[in-house]
Amino acid sequence: QEWPRKTAVRFLPEEEPVEEKNSSFRFSARTLPGSVLDPGRSRFGFPKKYRLLKREQFLSVQSSPSRFVSKHLVFLYHDNSLGHVRVGFTVSKRHGKAVVRNKIKRRLRSAVRLLMPQLHLLGFDVVIIPKVGTDSQSSLDLMTEVSSFARRVKGI
């Protein structure tokens, strides 16, 4: 069964809104193309090519001896031949229930996404492991630690 579609309103420049019935176009402030509120089309997106997705990728990074330890995060990294960084997050059950672990991952993903201009040319695979107590840290503190990792690795 197909659900009835709502009326979509399309705003054209310097014109009155045009109503279209049964349109596939859906407008809301959250999906304004190219806006910061639209994570899929924002310049601060986090596409799949910049993420570690498979278990083998995580294990290959975790087997490497290169690591950087900050106050709240542990960064494991090793070279890749892709010419850009790929990032993965590992949050253990020691941090608490799934809600807390997901909150930590969201904050870390946000910090990495905002610092991607510094990170994207590093050419490393990076696994970020938060230490216990990271859930009480602000996003700014996490961004500072990710930024210090980027500065340290660029200097190597």
PDB file of N, CA and C in Angstrom, residues 21-118:
ATOM      1  N   LYS A  21       1.041  19.055  -5.698  1.00  0.00           N
ATOM      2  CA  LYS A  21       0.420  17.894  -5.065  1.00  0.00           C
ATOM      3  C   LYS A  21       1.171  16.629  -5.487  1.00  0.00           C
ATOM      4  N   ASN A  22       1.282  15.690  -4.556  1.00  0.00           N
ATOM      5  CA  ASN A  22       1.913  14.394  -4.815  1.00  0.00           C
ATOM      6  C   ASN A  22       3.324  14.526  -5.371  1.00  0.00           C
ATOM      7  N   SER A  23       4.055  15.485  -4.884  1.00  0.00           N
ATOM      8  CA  SER A  23       5.422  15.702  -5.341  1.00  0.00           C
ATOM      9  C   SER A  23       6.381  14.881  -4.495  1.00  0.00           C
ATOM     10  N   SER A  24       7.473  14.467  -5.081  1.00  0.00           N
ATOM     11  CA  SER A  24       8.485  13.756  -4.308  1.00  0.00           C
ATOM     12  C   SER A  24       9.431  14.738  -3.619  1.00  0.00           C
ATOM     13  N   PHE A  25       9.333  16.006  -3.949  1.00  0.00           N
ATOM     14  CA  PHE A  25      10.166  17.032  -3.334  1.00  0.00           C
ATOM     15  C   PHE A  25       9.622  17.347  -1.958  1.00  0.00           C
ATOM     16  N   ARG A  26      10.474  17.303  -0.956  1.00  0.00           N
ATOM     17  CA  ARG A  26      10.048  17.624   0.402  1.00  0.00           C
ATOM     18  C   ARG A  26      10.965  18.711   0.933  1.00  0.00           C
ATOM     19  N   PHE A  27      10.364  19.801   1.355  1.00  0.00           N
ATOM     20  CA  PHE A  27      11.131  20.942   1.828  1.00  0.00           C
ATOM     21  C   PHE A  27      10.955  21.080   3.324  1.00  0.00           C
ATOM     22  N   SER A  28      12.048  21.278   3.994  1.00  0.00           N
ATOM     23  CA  SER A  28      12.018  21.688   5.390  1.00  0.00           C
ATOM     24  C   SER A  28      13.331  22.391   5.653  1.00  0.00           C
ATOM     25  N   ALA A  29      13.406  23.083   6.761  1.00  0.00           N
ATOM     26  CA  ALA A  29      14.627  23.824   7.076  1.00  0.00           C
ATOM     27  C   ALA A  29      15.811  22.881   7.261  1.00  0.00           C
ATOM     28  N   ARG A  30      15.560  21.651   7.662  1.00  0.00           N
ATOM     29  CA  ARG A  30      16.651  20.705   7.890  1.00  0.00           C
ATOM     30  C   ARG A  30      17.239  20.157   6.607  1.00  0.00           C
ATOM     31  N   THR A  31      16.486  20.177   5.528  1.00  0.00           N
ATOM     32  CA  THR A  31      16.982  19.583   4.292  1.00  0.00           C
ATOM     33  C   THR A  31      17.251  20.613   3.213  1.00  0.00           C
ATOM     34  N   LEU A  32      17.487  21.836   3.592  1.00  0.00           N
ATOM     35  CA  LEU A  32      17.837  22.858   2.618  1.00  0.00           C
ATOM     36  C   LEU A  32      19.184  22.482   2.013  1.00  0.00           C
ATOM     37  N   PRO A  33      19.250  22.240   0.710  1.00  0.00           N
ATOM     38  CA  PRO A  33      20.478  21.724   0.098  1.00  0.00           C
ATOM     39  C   PRO A  33      21.684  22.608   0.367  1.00  0.00           C
ATOM     40  N   GLY A  34      22.759  21.988   0.803  1.00  0.00           N
ATOM     41  CA  GLY A  34      24.001  22.703   1.044  1.00  0.00           C
ATOM     42  C   GLY A  34      24.061  23.408   2.374  1.00  0.00           C
ATOM     43  N   SER A  35      23.019  23.347   3.175  1.00  0.00           N
ATOM     44  CA  SER A  35      23.053  24.034   4.458  1.00  0.00           C
ATOM     45  C   SER A  35      23.807  23.187   5.466  1.00  0.00           C
ATOM     46  N   VAL A  36      24.218  23.816   6.550  1.00  0.00           N
ATOM     47  CA  VAL A  36      24.936  23.106   7.597  1.00  0.00           C
ATOM     48  C   VAL A  36      24.007  22.108   8.290  1.00  0.00           C
ATOM     49  N   LEU A  37      22.694  22.372   8.235  1.00  0.00           N
ATOM     50  CA  LEU A  37      21.738  21.476   8.869  1.00  0.00           C
ATOM     51  C   LEU A  37      21.514  20.198   8.075  1.00  0.00           C
ATOM     52  N   ASP A  38      21.968  20.170   6.833  1.00  0.00           N
ATOM     53  CA  ASP A  38      21.798  18.987   6.000  1.00  0.00           C
ATOM     54  C   ASP A  38      23.108  18.216   5.990  1.00  0.00           C
ATOM     55  N   PRO A  39      23.280  17.210   6.866  1.00  0.00           N
ATOM     56  CA  PRO A  39      24.575  16.542   6.978  1.00  0.00           C
ATOM     57  C   PRO A  39      25.000  15.788   5.728  1.00  0.00           C
ATOM     58  N   GLY A  40      24.064  15.374   4.903  1.00  0.00           N
ATOM     59  CA  GLY A  40      24.424  14.632   3.707  1.00  0.00           C
ATOM     60  C   GLY A  40      25.053  15.491   2.637  1.00  0.00           C
ATOM     61  N   ARG A  41      24.723  16.749   2.618  1.00  0.00           N
ATOM     62  CA  ARG A  41      25.218  17.621   1.559  1.00  0.00           C
ATOM     63  C   ARG A  41      26.106  18.730   2.081  1.00  0.00           C
ATOM     64  N   SER A  42      26.378  18.719   3.327  1.00  0.00           N
ATOM     65  CA  SER A  42      27.190  19.753   3.930  1.00  0.00           C
ATOM     66  C   SER A  42      28.655  19.548   3.586  1.00  0.00           C
ATOM     67  N   ARG A  43      29.418  20.610   3.632  1.00  0.00           N
ATOM     68  CA  ARG A  43      30.854  20.459   3.413  1.00  0.00           C
ATOM     69  C   ARG A  43      31.531  19.833   4.612  1.00  0.00           C
ATOM     70  N   PHE A  44      30.783  19.656   5.706  1.00  0.00           N
ATOM     71  CA  PHE A  44      31.308  18.996   6.892  1.00  0.00           C
ATOM     72  C   PHE A  44      30.832  17.560   6.983  1.00  0.00           C
ATOM     73  N   GLY A  45      30.497  16.951   5.863  1.00  0.00           N
ATOM     74  CA  GLY A  45      30.018  15.577   5.868  1.00  0.00           C
ATOM     75  C   GLY A  45      31.135  14.604   6.231  1.00  0.00           C
ATOM     76  N   PHE A  46      30.766  13.366   6.421  1.00  0.00           N
ATOM     77  CA  PHE A  46      31.733  12.328   6.789  1.00  0.00           C
ATOM     78  C   PHE A  46      31.461  11.114   5.911  1.00  0.00           C
ATOM     79  N   PRO A  47      31.835  11.192   4.622  1.00  0.00           N
ATOM     80  CA  PRO A  47      31.494  10.113   3.695  1.00  0.00           C
ATOM     81  C   PRO A  47      32.232   8.811   4.008  1.00  0.00           C
ATOM     82  N   LYS A  48      31.740   7.741   3.409  1.00  0.00           N
ATOM     83  CA  LYS A  48      32.275   6.407   3.694  1.00  0.00           C
ATOM     84  C   LYS A  48      33.740   6.250   3.330  1.00  0.00           C
ATOM     85  N   LYS A  49      34.219   6.979   2.341  1.00  0.00           N
ATOM     86  CA  LYS A  49      35.621   6.802   1.960  1.00  0.00           C
ATOM     87  C   LYS A  49      36.578   7.296   3.040  1.00  0.00           C
ATOM     88  N   TYR A  50      36.091   8.080   3.998  1.00  0.00           N
ATOM     89  CA  TYR A  50      36.913   8.558   5.103  1.00  0.00           C
ATOM     90  C   TYR A  50      36.684   7.766   6.385  1.00  0.00           C
ATOM     91  N   ARG A  51      35.984   6.629   6.317  1.00  0.00           N
ATOM     92  CA  ARG A  51      35.696   5.831   7.500  1.00  0.00           C
ATOM     93  C   ARG A  51      36.291   4.435   7.373  1.00  0.00           C
ATOM     94  N   LEU A  52      36.682   3.879   8.495  1.00  0.00           N
ATOM     95  CA  LEU A  52      37.022   2.457   8.555  1.00  0.00           C
ATOM     96  C   LEU A  52      35.723   1.711   8.779  1.00  0.00           C
ATOM     97  N   LEU A  53      35.431   0.740   7.923  1.00  0.00           N
ATOM     98  CA  LEU A  53      34.126   0.093   7.959  1.00  0.00           C
ATOM     99  C   LEU A  53      34.177  -1.384   8.323  1.00  0.00           C
ATOM    100  N   LYS A  54      35.244  -2.059   7.984  1.00  0.00           N
ATOM    101  CA  LYS A  54      35.290  -3.509   8.159  1.00  0.00           C
ATOM    102  C   LYS A  54      36.223  -3.902   9.301  1.00  0.00           C
ATOM    103  N   ARG A  55      35.942  -5.052   9.870  1.00  0.00           N
ATOM    104  CA  ARG A  55      36.732  -5.558  10.993  1.00  0.00           C
ATOM    105  C   ARG A  55      38.203  -5.708  10.623  1.00  0.00           C
ATOM    106  N   GLU A  56      38.475  -6.167   9.409  1.00  0.00           N
ATOM    107  CA  GLU A  56      39.869  -6.350   8.987  1.00  0.00           C
ATOM    108  C   GLU A  56      40.622  -5.023   8.987  1.00  0.00           C
ATOM    109  N   GLN A  57      39.943  -3.949   8.614  1.00  0.00           N
ATOM    110  CA  GLN A  57      40.585  -2.635   8.606  1.00  0.00           C
ATOM    111  C   GLN A  57      40.940  -2.213  10.025  1.00  0.00           C
ATOM    112  N   PHE A  58      40.020  -2.427  10.972  1.00  0.00           N
ATOM    113  CA  PHE A  58      40.295  -2.089  12.364  1.00  0.00           C
ATOM    114  C   PHE A  58      41.444  -2.935  12.910  1.00  0.00           C
ATOM    115  N   LEU A  59      41.441  -4.235  12.611  1.00  0.00           N
ATOM    116  CA  LEU A  59      42.486  -5.116  13.136  1.00  0.00           C
ATOM    117  C   LEU A  59      43.855  -4.783  12.565  1.00  0.00           C
ATOM    118  N   SER A  60      43.911  -4.379  11.295  1.00  0.00           N
ATOM    119  CA  SER A  60      45.213  -4.031  10.717  1.00  0.00           C
ATOM    120  C   SER A  60      45.782  -2.777  11.374  1.00  0.00           C
ATOM    121  N   VAL A  61      44.925  -1.839  11.722  1.00  0.00           N
ATOM    122  CA  VAL A  61      45.400  -0.624  12.411  1.00  0.00           C
ATOM    123  C   VAL A  61      45.799  -0.970  13.836  1.00  0.00           C
ATOM    124  N   GLN A  62      44.998  -1.783  14.509  1.00  0.00           N
ATOM    125  CA  GLN A  62      45.294  -2.102  15.901  1.00  0.00           C
ATOM    126  C   GLN A  62      46.532  -2.970  16.052  1.00  0.00           C
ATOM    127  N   SER A  63      46.948  -3.649  14.993  1.00  0.00           N
ATOM    128  CA  SER A  63      48.158  -4.457  15.085  1.00  0.00           C
ATOM    129  C   SER A  63      49.423  -3.624  14.872  1.00  0.00           C
ATOM    130  N   SER A  64      49.272  -2.387  14.432  1.00  0.00           N
ATOM    131  CA  SER A  64      50.455  -1.549  14.191  1.00  0.00           C
ATOM    132  C   SER A  64      50.952  -0.950  15.511  1.00  0.00           C
ATOM    133  N   PRO A  65      52.243  -0.694  15.613  1.00  0.00           N
ATOM    134  CA  PRO A  65      52.791  -0.180  16.869  1.00  0.00           C
ATOM    135  C   PRO A  65      52.642   1.336  17.045  1.00  0.00           C
ATOM    136  N   SER A  66      52.172   2.052  16.035  1.00  0.00           N
ATOM    137  CA  SER A  66      52.109   3.506  16.118  1.00  0.00           C
ATOM    138  C   SER A  66      50.889   3.932  16.925  1.00  0.00           C
ATOM    139  N   ARG A  67      51.151   4.714  17.969  1.00  0.00           N
ATOM    140  CA  ARG A  67      50.054   5.195  18.800  1.00  0.00           C
ATOM    141  C   ARG A  67      50.393   6.558  19.375  1.00  0.00           C
ATOM    142  N   PHE A  68      49.343   7.312  19.635  1.00  0.00           N
ATOM    143  CA  PHE A  68      49.467   8.614  20.283  1.00  0.00           C
ATOM    144  C   PHE A  68      48.444   8.631  21.400  1.00  0.00           C
ATOM    145  N   VAL A  69      48.893   8.914  22.621  1.00  0.00           N
ATOM    146  CA  VAL A  69      48.015   8.887  23.778  1.00  0.00           C
ATOM    147  C   VAL A  69      47.856  10.303  24.307  1.00  0.00           C
ATOM    148  N   SER A  70      46.618  10.752  24.411  1.00  0.00           N
ATOM    149  CA  SER A  70      46.334  12.057  24.997  1.00  0.00           C
ATOM    150  C   SER A  70      45.600  11.828  26.311  1.00  0.00           C
ATOM    151  N   LYS A  71      45.091  12.902  26.899  1.00  0.00           N
ATOM    152  CA  LYS A  71      44.479  12.800  28.219  1.00  0.00           C
ATOM    153  C   LYS A  71      43.241  11.904  28.220  1.00  0.00           C
ATOM    154  N   HIS A  72      42.404  11.989  27.169  1.00  0.00           N
ATOM    155  CA  HIS A  72      41.150  11.240  27.154  1.00  0.00           C
ATOM    156  C   HIS A  72      41.017  10.274  25.983  1.00  0.00           C
ATOM    157  N   LEU A  73      41.967  10.302  25.043  1.00  0.00           N
ATOM    158  CA  LEU A  73      41.840   9.488  23.844  1.00  0.00           C
ATOM    159  C   LEU A  73      43.143   8.752  23.546  1.00  0.00           C
ATOM    160  N   VAL A  74      43.010   7.599  22.914  1.00  0.00           N
ATOM    161  CA  VAL A  74      44.162   6.856  22.397  1.00  0.00           C
ATOM    162  C   VAL A  74      43.974   6.760  20.885  1.00  0.00           C
ATOM    163  N   PHE A  75      44.987   7.175  20.137  1.00  0.00           N
ATOM    164  CA  PHE A  75      44.950   7.137  18.674  1.00  0.00           C
ATOM    165  C   PHE A  75      45.905   6.047  18.199  1.00  0.00           C
ATOM    166  N   LEU A  76      45.382   5.059  17.487  1.00  0.00           N
ATOM    167  CA  LEU A  76      46.201   4.057  16.836  1.00  0.00           C
ATOM    168  C   LEU A  76      46.184   4.385  15.354  1.00  0.00           C
ATOM    169  N   TYR A  77      47.337   4.358  14.708  1.00  0.00           N
ATOM    170  CA  TYR A  77      47.358   4.757  13.295  1.00  0.00           C
ATOM    171  C   TYR A  77      48.430   4.000  12.550  1.00  0.00           C
ATOM    172  N   HIS A  78      48.188   3.857  11.254  1.00  0.00           N
ATOM    173  CA  HIS A  78      49.231   3.352  10.373  1.00  0.00           C
ATOM    174  C   HIS A  78      48.966   3.827   8.949  1.00  0.00           C
ATOM    175  N   ASP A  79      50.028   3.815   8.138  1.00  0.00           N
ATOM    176  CA  ASP A  79      49.957   4.344   6.771  1.00  0.00           C
ATOM    177  C   ASP A  79      48.966   3.568   5.927  1.00  0.00           C
ATOM    178  N   ASN A  80      48.302   4.298   5.046  1.00  0.00           N
ATOM    179  CA  ASN A  80      47.542   3.650   3.989  1.00  0.00           C
ATOM    180  C   ASN A  80      48.023   4.229   2.666  1.00  0.00           C
ATOM    181  N   SER A  81      47.700   3.598   1.591  1.00  0.00           N
ATOM    182  CA  SER A  81      48.182   4.059   0.281  1.00  0.00           C
ATOM    183  C   SER A  81      47.112   4.844  -0.463  1.00  0.00           C
ATOM    184  N   LEU A  82      46.119   5.335   0.255  1.00  0.00           N
ATOM    185  CA  LEU A  82      44.994   6.007  -0.385  1.00  0.00           C
ATOM    186  C   LEU A  82      45.214   7.499  -0.582  1.00  0.00           C
ATOM    187  N   GLY A  83      46.098   8.095   0.198  1.00  0.00           N
ATOM    188  CA  GLY A  83      46.341   9.528   0.075  1.00  0.00           C
ATOM    189  C   GLY A  83      45.394  10.376   0.907  1.00  0.00           C
ATOM    190  N   HIS A  84      44.499   9.752   1.653  1.00  0.00           N
ATOM    191  CA  HIS A  84      43.626  10.486   2.567  1.00  0.00           C
ATOM    192  C   HIS A  84      43.427   9.650   3.821  1.00  0.00           C
ATOM    193  N   VAL A  85      42.946  10.301   4.861  1.00  0.00           N
ATOM    194  CA  VAL A  85      42.766   9.641   6.145  1.00  0.00           C
ATOM    195  C   VAL A  85      41.458   8.846   6.149  1.00  0.00           C
ATOM    196  N   ARG A  86      41.469   7.735   6.892  1.00  0.00           N
ATOM    197  CA  ARG A  86      40.242   6.994   7.207  1.00  0.00           C
ATOM    198  C   ARG A  86      40.204   6.828   8.718  1.00  0.00           C
ATOM    199  N   VAL A  87      39.045   7.082   9.314  1.00  0.00           N
ATOM    200  CA  VAL A  87      38.929   7.103  10.770  1.00  0.00           C
ATOM    201  C   VAL A  87      37.868   6.103  11.222  1.00  0.00           C
ATOM    202  N   GLY A  88      38.157   5.409  12.318  1.00  0.00           N
ATOM    203  CA  GLY A  88      37.198   4.508  12.945  1.00  0.00           C
ATOM    204  C   GLY A  88      37.208   4.736  14.448  1.00  0.00           C
ATOM    205  N   PHE A  89      36.120   4.381  15.093  1.00  0.00           N
ATOM    206  CA  PHE A  89      35.982   4.592  16.528  1.00  0.00           C
ATOM    207  C   PHE A  89      35.679   3.265  17.199  1.00  0.00           C
ATOM    208  N   THR A  90      36.336   3.016  18.339  1.00  0.00           N
ATOM    209  CA  THR A  90      36.092   1.823  19.130  1.00  0.00           C
ATOM    210  C   THR A  90      35.773   2.266  20.546  1.00  0.00           C
ATOM    211  N   VAL A  91      34.536   2.035  20.977  1.00  0.00           N
ATOM    212  CA  VAL A  91      34.113   2.411  22.327  1.00  0.00           C
ATOM    213  C   VAL A  91      33.672   1.138  23.032  1.00  0.00           C
ATOM    214  N   SER A  92      34.384   0.768  24.087  1.00  0.00           N
ATOM    215  CA  SER A  92      34.109  -0.506  24.752  1.00  0.00           C
ATOM    216  C   SER A  92      32.930  -0.383  25.713  1.00  0.00           C
ATOM    217  N   LYS A  93      32.473  -1.528  26.181  1.00  0.00           N
ATOM    218  CA  LYS A  93      31.336  -1.566  27.094  1.00  0.00           C
ATOM    219  C   LYS A  93      31.689  -1.057  28.489  1.00  0.00           C
ATOM    220  N   ARG A  94      32.958  -0.824  28.744  1.00  0.00           N
ATOM    221  CA  ARG A  94      33.353  -0.255  30.034  1.00  0.00           C
ATOM    222  C   ARG A  94      32.804   1.156  30.218  1.00  0.00           C
ATOM    223  N   HIS A  95      32.466   1.819  29.096  1.00  0.00           N
ATOM    224  CA  HIS A  95      31.950   3.196  29.163  1.00  0.00           C
ATOM    225  C   HIS A  95      30.504   3.244  29.612  1.00  0.00           C
ATOM    226  N   GLY A  96      29.800   2.149  29.537  1.00  0.00           N
ATOM    227  CA  GLY A  96      28.410   2.135  29.974  1.00  0.00           C
ATOM    228  C   GLY A  96      27.513   1.514  28.927  1.00  0.00           C
ATOM    229  N   LYS A  97      26.241   1.857  29.033  1.00  0.00           N
ATOM    230  CA  LYS A  97      25.250   1.285  28.120  1.00  0.00           C
ATOM    231  C   LYS A  97      25.361   1.925  26.747  1.00  0.00           C
ATOM    232  N   ALA A  98      24.575   1.403  25.811  1.00  0.00           N
ATOM    233  CA  ALA A  98      24.668   1.822  24.405  1.00  0.00           C
ATOM    234  C   ALA A  98      24.423   3.316  24.229  1.00  0.00           C
ATOM    235  N   VAL A  99      23.544   3.890  25.029  1.00  0.00           N
ATOM    236  CA  VAL A  99      23.246   5.318  24.894  1.00  0.00           C
ATOM    237  C   VAL A  99      24.501   6.146  25.155  1.00  0.00           C
ATOM    238  N   VAL A 100      25.240   5.786  26.184  1.00  0.00           N
ATOM    239  CA  VAL A 100      26.463   6.513  26.531  1.00  0.00           C
ATOM    240  C   VAL A 100      27.531   6.291  25.466  1.00  0.00           C
ATOM    241  N   ARG A 101      27.690   5.050  25.018  1.00  0.00           N
ATOM    242  CA  ARG A 101      28.692   4.756  23.988  1.00  0.00           C
ATOM    243  C   ARG A 101      28.382   5.504  22.694  1.00  0.00           C
ATOM    244  N   ASN A 102      27.119   5.548  22.307  1.00  0.00           N
ATOM    245  CA  ASN A 102      26.747   6.269  21.093  1.00  0.00           C
ATOM    246  C   ASN A 102      26.954   7.766  21.239  1.00  0.00           C
ATOM    247  N   LYS A 103      26.724   8.288  22.420  1.00  0.00           N
ATOM    248  CA  LYS A 103      26.971   9.713  22.676  1.00  0.00           C
ATOM    249  C   LYS A 103      28.452  10.035  22.491  1.00  0.00           C
ATOM    250  N   ILE A 104      29.310   9.177  23.009  1.00  0.00           N
ATOM    251  CA  ILE A 104      30.753   9.382  22.853  1.00  0.00           C
ATOM    252  C   ILE A 104      31.129   9.327  21.376  1.00  0.00           C
ATOM    253  N   LYS A 105      30.600   8.344  20.651  1.00  0.00           N
ATOM    254  CA  LYS A 105      30.923   8.227  19.223  1.00  0.00           C
ATOM    255  C   LYS A 105      30.424   9.429  18.434  1.00  0.00           C
ATOM    256  N   ARG A 106      29.236   9.937  18.767  1.00  0.00           N
ATOM    257  CA  ARG A 106      28.723  11.134  18.078  1.00  0.00           C
ATOM    258  C   ARG A 106      29.630  12.326  18.293  1.00  0.00           C
ATOM    259  N   ARG A 107      30.081  12.514  19.530  1.00  0.00           N
ATOM    260  CA  ARG A 107      30.978  13.649  19.814  1.00  0.00           C
ATOM    261  C   ARG A 107      32.316  13.504  19.098  1.00  0.00           C
ATOM    262  N   LEU A 108      32.854  12.300  19.092  1.00  0.00           N
ATOM    263  CA  LEU A 108      34.122  12.071  18.397  1.00  0.00           C
ATOM    264  C   LEU A 108      33.969  12.271  16.893  1.00  0.00           C
ATOM    265  N   ARG A 109      32.881  11.748  16.335  1.00  0.00           N
ATOM    266  CA  ARG A 109      32.632  11.901  14.899  1.00  0.00           C
ATOM    267  C   ARG A 109      32.495  13.375  14.533  1.00  0.00           C
ATOM    268  N   SER A 110      31.831  14.132  15.390  1.00  0.00           N
ATOM    269  CA  SER A 110      31.671  15.565  15.155  1.00  0.00           C
ATOM    270  C   SER A 110      33.025  16.277  15.190  1.00  0.00           C
ATOM    271  N   ALA A 111      33.855  15.922  16.158  1.00  0.00           N
ATOM    272  CA  ALA A 111      35.179  16.548  16.256  1.00  0.00           C
ATOM    273  C   ALA A 111      36.024  16.233  15.031  1.00  0.00           C
ATOM    274  N   VAL A 112      36.000  14.977  14.609  1.00  0.00           N
ATOM    275  CA  VAL A 112      36.784  14.585  13.426  1.00  0.00           C
ATOM    276  C   VAL A 112      36.240  15.253  12.178  1.00  0.00           C
ATOM    277  N   ARG A 113      34.923  15.319  12.054  1.00  0.00           N
ATOM    278  CA  ARG A 113      34.304  15.919  10.873  1.00  0.00           C
ATOM    279  C   ARG A 113      34.665  17.399  10.762  1.00  0.00           C
ATOM    280  N   LEU A 114      34.661  18.114  11.878  1.00  0.00           N
ATOM    281  CA  LEU A 114      34.995  19.538  11.837  1.00  0.00           C
ATOM    282  C   LEU A 114      36.477  19.786  11.609  1.00  0.00           C
ATOM    283  N   LEU A 115      37.322  18.821  11.982  1.00  0.00           N
ATOM    284  CA  LEU A 115      38.766  18.973  11.786  1.00  0.00           C
ATOM    285  C   LEU A 115      39.266  18.253  10.537  1.00  0.00           C
ATOM    286  N   MET A 116      38.370  17.789   9.697  1.00  0.00           N
ATOM    287  CA  MET A 116      38.768  17.056   8.500  1.00  0.00           C
ATOM    288  C   MET A 116      39.693  17.858   7.576  1.00  0.00           C
ATOM    289  N   PRO A 117      39.557  19.195   7.462  1.00  0.00           N
ATOM    290  CA  PRO A 117      40.541  19.917   6.641  1.00  0.00           C
ATOM    291  C   PRO A 117      41.984  19.732   7.115  1.00  0.00           C
ATOM    292  N   GLN A 118      42.191  19.566   8.417  1.00  0.00           N
ATOM    293  CA  GLN A 118      43.539  19.302   8.937  1.00  0.00           C
ATOM    294  C   GLN A 118      43.944  17.848   8.727  1.00  0.00           C
TER     295      GLN A 118
END
